[in-house]
Amino acid sequence: MTRKMQENLISVFLLLLFGGVLWLCQDFGPRARMIPQPLAVFGIVLTLVQLVWHNLGRDAAPAMEMISVDASALPVHGEGRPREERTEEQLGRWGEAGAFAIVALLLAMVFITGIFPAVFLFTAAYLILSGYCPVLRGLAYSALMTVAIYLLFVAGLEMQPYHGLLDGWIR
């Protein structure tokens, strides 16, 4: 079976899957349809674009093979083999426990302050403290992300956000 045939079969399978989701969600109420229906329609549109691109948008030979990798460009450590496990240096001082602590901190912030302050504070702190962004850019990215989440869930999907335990004390 050729690669083009495999791509077409996968695309047809995805069309059937998204079509099934669209058909199944017709029995849902209007609020229950708010997420699966747009996702299924978006998936169908993207899969149709992919099908057209597969069959009409490129010549017989692709410009490059997506799976080929230049092995000389890969960094190797030790005896000529790539590293398989993370080292203490990669994990940092806290290791996996630190990662779990960060997730626990985010959940605690959502529980206490609500979703929007937690998203803003957590994202800003991560971007700034990790050194990924300077302070003003980290704050701007965090504000944009918070606004995007608000527009998606509150304005777009008309969901009521969780305001946290501090909601009664702040109002």
JSON list of N, CA and C in Angstrom, two decimals, residues 76-102:
[
{"chain": "A", "resi": 76, "resn": "VAL", "atom": "N", "xyz": [24.82, 13.17, 21.11]},
{"chain": "A", "resi": 76, "resn": "VAL", "atom": "CA", "xyz": [24.97, 11.89, 21.80]},
{"chain": "A", "resi": 76, "resn": "VAL", "atom": "C", "xyz": [25.81, 12.11, 23.04]},
{"chain": "A", "resi": 77, "resn": "HIS", "atom": "N", "xyz": [25.57, 11.29, 24.04]},
{"chain": "A", "resi": 77, "resn": "HIS", "atom": "CA", "xyz": [26.30, 11.39, 25.29]},
{"chain": "A", "resi": 77, "resn": "HIS", "atom": "C", "xyz": [26.75, 10.00, 25.69]},
{"chain": "A", "resi": 78, "resn": "GLY", "atom": "N", "xyz": [27.88, 9.92, 26.28]},
{"chain": "A", "resi": 78, "resn": "GLY", "atom": "CA", "xyz": [28.35, 8.63, 26.77]},
{"chain": "A", "resi": 78, "resn": "GLY", "atom": "C", "xyz": [28.99, 7.82, 25.67]},
{"chain": "A", "resi": 79, "resn": "GLU", "atom": "N", "xyz": [28.58, 6.59, 25.51]},
{"chain": "A", "resi": 79, "resn": "GLU", "atom": "CA", "xyz": [29.20, 5.66, 24.58]},
{"chain": "A", "resi": 79, "resn": "GLU", "atom": "C", "xyz": [28.56, 5.70, 23.20]},
{"chain": "A", "resi": 80, "resn": "GLY", "atom": "N", "xyz": [28.24, 6.86, 22.68]},
{"chain": "A", "resi": 80, "resn": "GLY", "atom": "CA", "xyz": [27.69, 6.95, 21.34]},
{"chain": "A", "resi": 80, "resn": "GLY", "atom": "C", "xyz": [26.21, 6.67, 21.26]},
{"chain": "A", "resi": 81, "resn": "ARG", "atom": "N", "xyz": [25.53, 6.58, 22.38]},
{"chain": "A", "resi": 81, "resn": "ARG", "atom": "CA", "xyz": [24.08, 6.34, 22.38]},
{"chain": "A", "resi": 81, "resn": "ARG", "atom": "C", "xyz": [23.38, 7.58, 22.93]},
{"chain": "A", "resi": 82, "resn": "PRO", "atom": "N", "xyz": [22.21, 7.89, 22.42]},
{"chain": "A", "resi": 82, "resn": "PRO", "atom": "CA", "xyz": [21.46, 9.00, 23.01]},
{"chain": "A", "resi": 82, "resn": "PRO", "atom": "C", "xyz": [21.03, 8.64, 24.44]},
{"chain": "A", "resi": 83, "resn": "ARG", "atom": "N", "xyz": [20.91, 9.68, 25.27]},
{"chain": "A", "resi": 83, "resn": "ARG", "atom": "CA", "xyz": [20.46, 9.46, 26.64]},
{"chain": "A", "resi": 83, "resn": "ARG", "atom": "C", "xyz": [19.03, 8.98, 26.64]},
{"chain": "A", "resi": 84, "resn": "GLU", "atom": "N", "xyz": [18.72, 8.03, 27.49]},
{"chain": "A", "resi": 84, "resn": "GLU", "atom": "CA", "xyz": [17.36, 7.50, 27.57]},
{"chain": "A", "resi": 84, "resn": "GLU", "atom": "C", "xyz": [16.62, 8.01, 28.79]},
{"chain": "A", "resi": 85, "resn": "GLU", "atom": "N", "xyz": [17.32, 8.24, 29.87]},
{"chain": "A", "resi": 85, "resn": "GLU", "atom": "CA", "xyz": [16.68, 8.71, 31.10]},
{"chain": "A", "resi": 85, "resn": "GLU", "atom": "C", "xyz": [17.14, 10.13, 31.40]},
{"chain": "A", "resi": 86, "resn": "ARG", "atom": "N", "xyz": [16.29, 10.85, 32.09]},
{"chain": "A", "resi": 86, "resn": "ARG", "atom": "CA", "xyz": [16.66, 12.21, 32.47]},
{"chain": "A", "resi": 86, "resn": "ARG", "atom": "C", "xyz": [17.69, 12.16, 33.59]},
{"chain": "A", "resi": 87, "resn": "THR", "atom": "N", "xyz": [18.63, 13.06, 33.49]},
{"chain": "A", "resi": 87, "resn": "THR", "atom": "CA", "xyz": [19.66, 13.13, 34.53]},
{"chain": "A", "resi": 87, "resn": "THR", "atom": "C", "xyz": [19.18, 14.08, 35.63]},
{"chain": "A", "resi": 88, "resn": "GLU", "atom": "N", "xyz": [19.90, 14.09, 36.72]},
{"chain": "A", "resi": 88, "resn": "GLU", "atom": "CA", "xyz": [19.57, 15.01, 37.81]},
{"chain": "A", "resi": 88, "resn": "GLU", "atom": "C", "xyz": [19.70, 16.45, 37.34]},
{"chain": "A", "resi": 89, "resn": "GLU", "atom": "N", "xyz": [20.64, 16.70, 36.45]},
{"chain": "A", "resi": 89, "resn": "GLU", "atom": "CA", "xyz": [20.83, 18.05, 35.93]},
{"chain": "A", "resi": 89, "resn": "GLU", "atom": "C", "xyz": [19.61, 18.52, 35.14]},
{"chain": "A", "resi": 90, "resn": "GLN", "atom": "N", "xyz": [19.02, 17.62, 34.34]},
{"chain": "A", "resi": 90, "resn": "GLN", "atom": "CA", "xyz": [17.83, 17.97, 33.57]},
{"chain": "A", "resi": 90, "resn": "GLN", "atom": "C", "xyz": [16.62, 18.18, 34.47]},
{"chain": "A", "resi": 91, "resn": "LEU", "atom": "N", "xyz": [16.48, 17.34, 35.47]},
{"chain": "A", "resi": 91, "resn": "LEU", "atom": "CA", "xyz": [15.32, 17.43, 36.36]},
{"chain": "A", "resi": 91, "resn": "LEU", "atom": "C", "xyz": [15.43, 18.58, 37.35]},
{"chain": "A", "resi": 92, "resn": "GLY", "atom": "N", "xyz": [16.62, 19.06, 37.57]},
{"chain": "A", "resi": 92, "resn": "GLY", "atom": "CA", "xyz": [16.81, 20.13, 38.53]},
{"chain": "A", "resi": 92, "resn": "GLY", "atom": "C", "xyz": [16.93, 19.57, 39.94]},
{"chain": "A", "resi": 93, "resn": "ARG", "atom": "N", "xyz": [16.95, 20.46, 40.90]},
{"chain": "A", "resi": 93, "resn": "ARG", "atom": "CA", "xyz": [17.18, 20.06, 42.29]},
{"chain": "A", "resi": 93, "resn": "ARG", "atom": "C", "xyz": [16.01, 19.27, 42.85]},
{"chain": "A", "resi": 94, "resn": "TRP", "atom": "N", "xyz": [14.79, 19.57, 42.40]},
{"chain": "A", "resi": 94, "resn": "TRP", "atom": "CA", "xyz": [13.61, 18.93, 42.99]},
{"chain": "A", "resi": 94, "resn": "TRP", "atom": "C", "xyz": [13.15, 17.69, 42.23]},
{"chain": "A", "resi": 95, "resn": "GLY", "atom": "N", "xyz": [13.56, 17.54, 41.00]},
{"chain": "A", "resi": 95, "resn": "GLY", "atom": "CA", "xyz": [13.20, 16.36, 40.24]},
{"chain": "A", "resi": 95, "resn": "GLY", "atom": "C", "xyz": [11.71, 16.28, 39.94]},
{"chain": "A", "resi": 96, "resn": "GLU", "atom": "N", "xyz": [11.20, 15.07, 39.89]},
{"chain": "A", "resi": 96, "resn": "GLU", "atom": "CA", "xyz": [9.78, 14.87, 39.58]},
{"chain": "A", "resi": 96, "resn": "GLU", "atom": "C", "xyz": [8.89, 15.40, 40.69]},
{"chain": "A", "resi": 97, "resn": "ALA", "atom": "N", "xyz": [9.35, 15.36, 41.91]},
{"chain": "A", "resi": 97, "resn": "ALA", "atom": "CA", "xyz": [8.56, 15.90, 43.02]},
{"chain": "A", "resi": 97, "resn": "ALA", "atom": "C", "xyz": [8.29, 17.39, 42.81]},
{"chain": "A", "resi": 98, "resn": "GLY", "atom": "N", "xyz": [9.25, 18.10, 42.24]},
{"chain": "A", "resi": 98, "resn": "GLY", "atom": "CA", "xyz": [9.05, 19.52, 41.93]},
{"chain": "A", "resi": 98, "resn": "GLY", "atom": "C", "xyz": [7.96, 19.72, 40.90]},
{"chain": "A", "resi": 99, "resn": "ALA", "atom": "N", "xyz": [7.92, 18.85, 39.88]},
{"chain": "A", "resi": 99, "resn": "ALA", "atom": "CA", "xyz": [6.89, 18.95, 38.86]},
{"chain": "A", "resi": 99, "resn": "ALA", "atom": "C", "xyz": [5.51, 18.70, 39.46]},
{"chain": "A", "resi": 100, "resn": "PHE", "atom": "N", "xyz": [5.41, 17.69, 40.32]},
{"chain": "A", "resi": 100, "resn": "PHE", "atom": "CA", "xyz": [4.13, 17.42, 40.98]},
{"chain": "A", "resi": 100, "resn": "PHE", "atom": "C", "xyz": [3.74, 18.57, 41.91]},
{"chain": "A", "resi": 101, "resn": "ALA", "atom": "N", "xyz": [4.72, 19.18, 42.55]},
{"chain": "A", "resi": 101, "resn": "ALA", "atom": "CA", "xyz": [4.45, 20.31, 43.45]},
{"chain": "A", "resi": 101, "resn": "ALA", "atom": "C", "xyz": [3.92, 21.50, 42.65]},
{"chain": "A", "resi": 102, "resn": "ILE", "atom": "N", "xyz": [4.45, 21.71, 41.46]},
{"chain": "A", "resi": 102, "resn": "ILE", "atom": "CA", "xyz": [3.97, 22.82, 40.63]},
{"chain": "A", "resi": 102, "resn": "ILE", "atom": "C", "xyz": [2.52, 22.60, 40.22]}
]
